CSV table of C-alpha atoms and ligand atoms in Angstrom, one decimal:
chain,number,residue,atom,x,y,z
J,1,MET,CA,183.0,91.5,148.7
J,2,ALA,CA,184.2,88.0,148.6
J,3,GLU,CA,182.8,85.8,151.3
J,4,PHE,CA,185.2,83.2,152.7
J,5,TYR,CA,184.6,80.4,155.2
J,6,LEU,CA,187.3,79.0,157.4
J,7,GLY,CA,187.3,75.3,158.4
J,8,ALA,CA,190.0,74.1,160.8
J,9,ASP,CA,190.9,70.7,162.3
J,10,THR,CA,192.9,70.8,165.5
J,11,GLY,CA,195.1,67.8,166.2
J,12,GLY,CA,197.7,67.1,168.8
J,13,THR,CA,200.6,68.5,166.6
J,14,GLY,CA,199.0,70.9,164.1
J,15,VAL,CA,195.8,72.7,163.0
J,16,LYS,CA,195.1,72.0,159.4
J,17,TYR,CA,192.8,74.5,157.8
J,18,VAL,CA,191.0,75.3,154.6
J,19,ILE,CA,189.5,78.6,153.4
J,20,THR,CA,186.6,78.0,151.0
J,21,ASP,CA,184.5,80.2,148.8
J,22,GLY,CA,180.7,80.3,149.1
J,23,ASP,CA,180.3,77.1,147.1
J,24,GLY,CA,182.7,75.1,149.3
J,25,ASN,CA,185.7,75.2,146.8
J,26,VAL,CA,189.0,75.3,148.7
J,27,VAL,CA,190.9,78.5,147.8
J,28,PHE,CA,193.6,78.3,150.4
J,29,GLN,CA,194.9,75.5,152.7
J,30,GLY,CA,197.6,75.3,155.3
J,31,GLU,CA,198.7,74.2,158.8
J,32,VAL,CA,199.9,76.0,161.9
J,33,PRO,CA,201.5,74.2,164.8
J,34,THR,CA,199.3,73.3,167.8
J,35,ASP,CA,200.4,74.3,171.3
J,36,PRO,CA,198.8,71.4,173.2
J,37,ARG,CA,198.9,73.5,176.4
J,38,SER,CA,197.2,76.6,175.1
J,39,GLY,CA,194.2,76.8,172.8
J,40,LYS,CA,194.4,80.6,173.0
J,41,LYS,CA,197.9,80.8,171.7
J,42,THR,CA,197.2,78.3,169.0
J,43,LEU,CA,194.1,80.1,167.7
J,44,ALA,CA,195.9,83.4,167.8
J,45,ARG,CA,198.5,81.9,165.5
J,46,LEU,CA,195.8,80.5,163.2
J,47,ALA,CA,194.0,83.9,163.1
J,48,MET,CA,197.3,85.6,162.2
J,49,GLU,CA,198.0,83.2,159.3
J,50,VAL,CA,194.4,83.4,158.0
J,51,ALA,CA,194.6,87.2,158.1
J,52,GLU,CA,197.7,87.1,155.9
J,53,LYS,CA,195.7,85.1,153.3
J,54,ILE,CA,192.3,87.0,153.3
J,55,ALA,CA,191.9,89.9,155.7
J,56,PRO,CA,192.1,93.3,154.1
J,57,PRO,CA,194.8,95.5,155.6
J,58,THR,CA,193.6,97.8,158.5
J,59,ASP,CA,195.1,100.4,160.8
J,60,SER,CA,194.0,98.3,163.8
J,61,ASP,CA,196.5,96.0,165.7
J,62,ARG,CA,194.2,93.1,165.1
J,63,PRO,CA,192.8,91.9,161.8
J,64,VAL,CA,189.1,92.7,161.2
J,65,PHE,CA,188.1,89.7,158.9
J,66,SER,CA,185.4,91.7,157.1
J,67,ASN,CA,185.4,89.2,154.2
J,68,LEU,CA,185.2,86.1,156.5
J,69,ALA,CA,181.6,85.0,156.8
J,70,ALA,CA,181.9,82.2,159.4
J,71,VAL,CA,184.4,79.9,161.1
J,72,GLY,CA,184.1,76.1,161.7
J,73,MET,CA,186.5,74.1,163.9
J,74,ALA,CA,186.8,70.4,164.3
J,75,CYS,CA,188.6,69.2,167.4
J,76,ALA,CA,189.5,65.8,168.9
J,77,GLY,CA,187.6,65.1,172.1
J,78,ILE,CA,184.1,65.5,173.6
J,79,VAL,CA,182.8,68.7,171.9
J,80,ASP,CA,179.5,70.3,172.8
J,81,PRO,CA,178.4,71.9,169.5
J,82,VAL,CA,175.8,74.1,171.2
J,83,SER,CA,177.8,75.7,174.0
J,84,GLY,CA,181.3,75.2,172.4
J,85,HIS,CA,182.7,73.5,175.5
J,86,LEU,CA,185.5,71.0,175.0
J,87,GLY,CA,185.6,68.2,177.6
J,88,ARG,CA,187.9,65.2,177.5
J,89,SER,CA,190.6,65.6,174.8
J,90,PRO,CA,193.6,63.3,175.4
J,91,ASN,CA,195.9,65.0,172.8
J,92,LEU,CA,195.2,68.5,173.9
J,93,PRO,CA,195.5,68.5,177.7
J,94,GLY,CA,195.8,72.3,178.1
J,95,TRP,CA,192.6,72.8,176.0
J,96,GLU,CA,190.3,70.6,178.2
J,97,ASP,CA,187.4,72.3,179.9
J,98,THR,CA,187.7,75.5,177.8
J,99,ASN,CA,185.2,77.1,175.4
J,100,LEU,CA,186.3,76.7,171.8
J,101,LYS,CA,183.5,78.9,170.5
J,102,SER,CA,184.3,81.9,172.6
J,103,MET,CA,188.0,81.6,172.0
J,104,LEU,CA,187.4,81.5,168.2
J,105,ALA,CA,184.9,84.3,168.2
J,106,ASN,CA,187.5,86.4,170.2
J,107,GLU,CA,190.2,85.8,167.6
J,108,PHE,CA,188.0,86.1,164.5
J,109,SER,CA,186.2,89.5,165.1
J,110,GLU,CA,183.2,87.9,166.7
J,111,LYS,CA,182.2,86.1,163.5
J,112,PRO,CA,179.7,83.2,163.7
J,113,VAL,CA,181.5,80.0,164.9
J,114,VAL,CA,180.6,76.3,164.7
J,115,VAL,CA,182.5,73.6,166.6
J,116,VAL,CA,182.4,69.9,166.1
J,117,ASN,CA,184.2,66.7,167.1
J,118,ASP,CA,186.9,65.9,164.6
J,119,VAL,CA,185.5,62.6,163.2
J,120,ASN,CA,182.0,64.2,162.9
J,121,GLY,CA,183.7,67.0,160.9
J,122,ALA,CA,185.3,64.4,158.7
J,123,LEU,CA,182.0,62.6,158.2
J,124,TYR,CA,180.3,65.8,157.3
J,125,GLY,CA,183.0,66.6,154.8
J,126,GLU,CA,182.6,63.1,153.2
J,127,TYR,CA,178.8,63.6,153.2
J,128,ARG,CA,179.1,66.8,151.3
J,129,PHE,CA,182.1,66.3,149.1
J,130,GLY,CA,183.5,62.8,149.5
J,131,SER,CA,182.4,59.1,149.5
J,132,GLY,CA,179.1,59.9,151.3
J,133,ARG,CA,177.7,62.3,148.6
J,134,GLY,CA,174.1,61.7,147.8
J,135,CYS,CA,173.5,59.7,151.1
J,136,GLU,CA,171.4,60.8,154.1
J,137,HIS,CA,172.3,58.0,156.5
J,138,LEU,CA,176.0,57.4,157.1
J,139,VAL,CA,178.4,55.7,159.6
J,140,MET,CA,182.1,56.6,159.6
J,141,ILE,CA,184.8,54.7,161.4
J,142,ALA,CA,188.2,56.5,161.5
J,143,LEU,CA,191.1,54.1,162.1
J,144,GLY,CA,193.9,56.3,163.3
J,145,THR,CA,196.2,56.1,166.4
J,146,GLY,CA,192.9,55.3,168.1
J,147,VAL,CA,189.5,54.6,166.5
J,148,GLY,CA,186.9,57.3,166.2
J,149,GLY,CA,183.4,57.3,164.9
J,150,GLY,CA,180.6,59.4,163.5
J,151,VAL,CA,176.9,58.8,162.6
J,152,LEU,CA,174.8,60.9,160.3
J,153,LEU,CA,171.0,60.3,160.3
J,154,ASN,CA,168.7,62.2,157.9
J,155,GLY,CA,171.5,64.5,157.1
J,156,HIS,CA,172.2,65.4,160.7
J,157,LEU,CA,175.2,64.5,162.9
J,158,LEU,CA,174.2,62.4,165.9
J,159,VAL,CA,175.8,63.9,169.1
J,160,GLY,CA,173.5,62.3,171.8
J,161,SER,CA,172.5,63.6,175.2
J,162,HIS,CA,176.0,64.3,176.4
J,163,ASN,CA,177.9,64.7,173.2
J,164,GLY,CA,179.3,61.2,173.7
J,165,ALA,CA,177.5,59.5,170.8
J,166,ALA,CA,179.3,57.4,168.1
J,167,GLU,CA,182.3,56.5,170.2
J,168,ILE,CA,182.5,53.4,167.9
J,169,GLY,CA,186.2,52.8,168.9
J,170,HIS,CA,185.0,51.8,172.3
J,171,MET,CA,182.3,49.4,171.2
J,172,VAL,CA,183.2,46.2,173.2
J,173,LEU,CA,183.6,43.3,170.9
J,174,ASP,CA,185.0,40.8,173.3
J,175,PRO,CA,185.0,41.2,177.1
J,176,SER,CA,188.0,38.9,177.3
J,177,GLY,CA,189.9,40.7,174.6
J,178,PRO,CA,192.9,43.0,174.8
J,179,ILE,CA,193.1,46.0,177.1
J,180,CYS,CA,192.1,49.3,175.5
J,181,THR,CA,193.7,52.7,175.9
J,182,CYS,CA,190.5,53.9,177.5
J,183,GLY,CA,191.0,51.5,180.4
J,184,GLY,CA,188.3,49.1,179.1
J,185,VAL,CA,188.8,45.7,177.7
J,186,GLY,CA,188.1,44.3,174.2
J,187,CYS,CA,187.1,47.6,172.5
J,188,LEU,CA,187.4,47.8,168.7
J,189,GLU,CA,190.3,50.3,169.2
J,190,ALA,CA,192.2,47.5,171.0
J,191,TRP,CA,192.4,45.7,167.7
J,192,ALA,CA,192.0,48.3,165.0
J,193,GLY,CA,193.9,51.4,166.1
J,194,SER,CA,197.5,51.8,164.8
J,195,VAL,CA,198.9,51.6,168.3
J,196,ALA,CA,197.2,48.2,168.8
J,197,ILE,CA,198.2,46.9,165.4
J,198,VAL,CA,201.9,47.7,165.8
J,199,LYS,CA,201.8,46.3,169.4
J,200,GLN,CA,200.3,43.1,168.0
J,201,ALA,CA,202.9,42.9,165.3
J,202,ARG,CA,205.7,43.2,167.9
J,203,LEU,CA,204.2,40.6,170.1
J,204,LEU,CA,203.9,38.1,167.2
J,205,ALA,CA,207.5,38.8,166.1
J,206,ARG,CA,208.8,38.2,169.6
J,207,VAL,CA,206.7,35.1,170.5
J,208,GLU,CA,205.4,33.1,167.6
J,209,LEU,CA,207.2,34.3,164.5
J,210,LYS,CA,210.9,34.5,165.2
J,211,ASP,CA,213.1,34.5,162.1
J,212,THR,CA,210.4,35.6,159.7
J,213,ALA,CA,210.0,38.6,157.4
J,214,LEU,CA,207.7,40.1,160.0
J,215,SER,CA,210.2,39.8,162.8
J,216,GLN,CA,213.0,41.2,160.5
J,217,LEU,CA,210.8,44.2,159.8
J,218,VAL,CA,210.0,44.7,163.5
J,219,THR,CA,213.7,44.6,164.4
J,220,GLU,CA,214.8,46.8,161.5
J,221,LYS,CA,212.2,49.5,162.1
J,222,GLY,CA,212.3,49.4,165.9
J,223,GLU,CA,210.3,52.3,167.5
J,224,GLU,CA,209.6,53.7,164.0
J,225,LEU,CA,207.4,50.8,162.9
J,226,THR,CA,204.1,51.9,161.3
J,227,THR,CA,201.0,50.2,160.0
J,228,ARG,CA,202.2,51.4,156.5
J,229,ASP,CA,205.4,49.3,156.9
J,230,LEU,CA,203.2,46.3,157.8
J,231,SER,CA,200.8,46.9,154.9
J,232,LEU,CA,203.7,47.0,152.5
J,233,LEU,CA,205.0,43.7,153.8
J,234,ALA,CA,201.5,42.2,153.5
J,235,ARG,CA,201.2,43.4,149.9
J,236,LYS,CA,204.4,41.4,149.1
J,237,GLY,CA,202.4,38.4,150.2
J,238,ASP,CA,203.8,37.9,153.7
J,239,ALA,CA,201.3,35.5,155.3
J,240,ALA,CA,201.7,36.7,158.9
J,241,SER,CA,201.2,40.4,158.0
J,242,LEU,CA,198.2,39.5,155.8
J,243,ALA,CA,196.7,37.6,158.8
J,244,LEU,CA,197.3,40.6,161.0
J,245,PHE,CA,195.3,42.9,158.8
J,246,ALA,CA,192.7,40.2,158.2
J,247,GLU,CA,192.1,40.1,161.9
J,248,VAL,CA,191.7,43.9,162.0
J,249,GLY,CA,189.2,43.6,159.2
J,250,HIS,CA,187.4,40.7,160.9
J,251,ARG,CA,187.0,42.7,164.1
J,252,LEU,CA,186.0,45.8,162.2
J,253,GLY,CA,183.4,43.7,160.4
J,254,TYR,CA,181.8,42.8,163.8
J,255,ALA,CA,181.6,46.5,164.7
J,256,VAL,CA,180.1,47.3,161.2
J,257,GLY,CA,177.6,44.5,161.5
J,258,ASN,CA,176.4,45.7,164.9
J,259,LEU,CA,176.1,49.3,163.6
J,260,VAL,CA,174.2,48.2,160.5
J,261,ASN,CA,171.7,46.3,162.6
J,262,ILE,CA,171.1,49.4,164.8
J,263,LEU,CA,171.3,52.2,162.2
J,264,ASP,CA,170.8,50.7,158.7
J,265,PRO,CA,172.9,53.3,157.0
J,266,ASP,CA,173.2,53.9,153.2
J,267,LYS,CA,177.0,53.4,153.5
J,268,VAL,CA,179.8,52.8,156.0
J,269,ILE,CA,182.9,54.9,155.4
J,270,ILE,CA,186.2,53.8,156.7
J,271,GLY,CA,188.8,56.5,157.1
J,272,GLY,CA,192.0,57.3,159.0
J,273,GLY,CA,195.6,56.4,158.3
J,274,VAL,CA,195.2,52.7,159.0
J,275,ALA,CA,192.5,52.5,156.3
J,276,LEU,CA,195.2,53.2,153.7
J,277,ALA,CA,195.8,49.4,154.0
J,278,GLY,CA,192.6,49.3,151.9
J,279,GLU,CA,191.4,45.9,150.8
J,280,LEU,CA,193.7,44.2,153.3
J,281,ILE,CA,191.2,45.3,155.9
J,282,LEU,CA,188.1,46.1,153.9
J,283,GLY,CA,188.0,42.7,152.2
J,284,PRO,CA,187.7,40.7,155.4
J,285,CYS,CA,185.4,43.3,156.9
J,286,ARG,CA,183.0,43.1,154.0
J,287,ALA,CA,183.0,39.3,154.2
J,288,MET,CA,181.9,39.4,157.8
J,289,VAL,CA,179.1,42.0,157.6
J,290,PRO,CA,176.4,39.9,155.8
J,291,GLN,CA,176.8,37.1,158.4
J,292,LEU,CA,175.7,39.5,161.1
J,293,VAL,CA,173.1,41.7,159.5
J,294,LEU,CA,169.5,40.7,159.9
J,295,ALA,CA,167.6,42.7,157.2
J,296,ASP,CA,168.2,41.1,153.8
J,297,GLU,CA,168.3,44.4,152.0
J,298,ALA,CA,170.9,45.8,154.4
J,299,LYS,CA,173.3,42.8,154.2
J,300,ASN,CA,175.3,44.3,151.3
J,301,VAL,CA,175.6,47.8,152.7
J,302,PRO,CA,178.6,49.4,150.9
J,303,VAL,CA,181.7,49.6,153.1
J,304,VAL,CA,183.9,52.1,151.3
J,305,PRO,CA,187.1,54.0,151.9
J,306,ALA,CA,187.0,57.7,152.7
J,307,GLU,CA,187.9,60.0,149.8
J,308,LEU,CA,189.0,63.3,151.3
J,309,GLY,CA,192.1,62.3,153.1
J,310,PRO,CA,193.7,64.4,155.9
J,311,LEU,CA,191.7,67.5,155.1
J,312,ALA,CA,188.3,65.9,155.6
J,313,SER,CA,187.6,67.4,159.0
J,314,ALA,CA,188.6,70.9,158.0
J,315,VAL,CA,186.4,70.7,154.8
J,316,GLY,CA,183.5,69.4,156.9
J,317,ALA,CA,183.9,72.2,159.5
J,318,ALA,CA,183.9,74.8,156.7
J,319,CYS,CA,180.7,73.2,155.3
J,320,LEU,CA,179.0,73.3,158.7
J,321,ALA,CA,180.0,76.9,159.2
J,322,ARG,CA,178.5,77.8,155.8
J,323,GLU,CA,175.3,75.9,156.4
J,324,SER,CA,174.9,77.3,159.9
J,325,LEU,CA,174.4,80.7,158.3
J,326,ALA,CA,171.8,79.4,155.9
J,327,ILE,CA,169.6,78.0,158.7
J,328,SER,CA,170.1,80.8,161.3
F,401,ZN,ZN1,188.2,51.5,174.7
């Protein structure tokens, strides 16, 4: 009988999922809407859709999933991979303080379940199938709405004593810097998350750069302004937009330099939607890193874009589910 593995990635609006075969090849992929108030309802929806794809028909009211070997789920927030407890999770208020493992096991016929923080899931996906292939020590920084992080050492994800490790977005770069969404001041996220970048663009357009291409763009897009709009303007050579991304890269470079001094990884992977700005950010970041790194051999650590895109966390969760069976 075919053995399938489910990998899912729960975000604030949708659960992206992949179903893989035993070698990790994706055979189905899809997305179901998230109910941010109810994990149970969302996972029931997911189970129903997965059943349509792979579960053999039964007489029972509920699918049996006899050909599903294991389930992996990545979730934004503080996830305890051992107990399955989900703590703080700002985009999923109704899921906080619930047990993801037991909810998943309940929906998926008590199959073995693995849970992981979403950026850790993405890092694991990149490690197995993306830009981290062949490495054993990796750092990932995910530049999304906020900034997430992940660390892999000797092929193992670092979670720390309280599942709070690798919150790279809240590394303080300047105690007199901008206010962060976490309530702190001068965190990496306060420069390099998309909310911060768009906020900074609006501020520049209003105060210093009236009647420029940047201010026209800000006015034209209004509330819809995205970092992609800004990166398109920068690619046309607009000096203010280029400087905006260079500042993001520069700050990111400080974070990467600090992390390389602590962890000495084989590679640093930059993912998330903001990273689609590519060299606009990575160029200035790479220029900064060697100035901060102490060990000569580590100065030119590759700082590379992620390869797997939006499915990285789901792919990583499926890999972790598959490998958990091999070691148990
Ligand atoms: Zn912060």
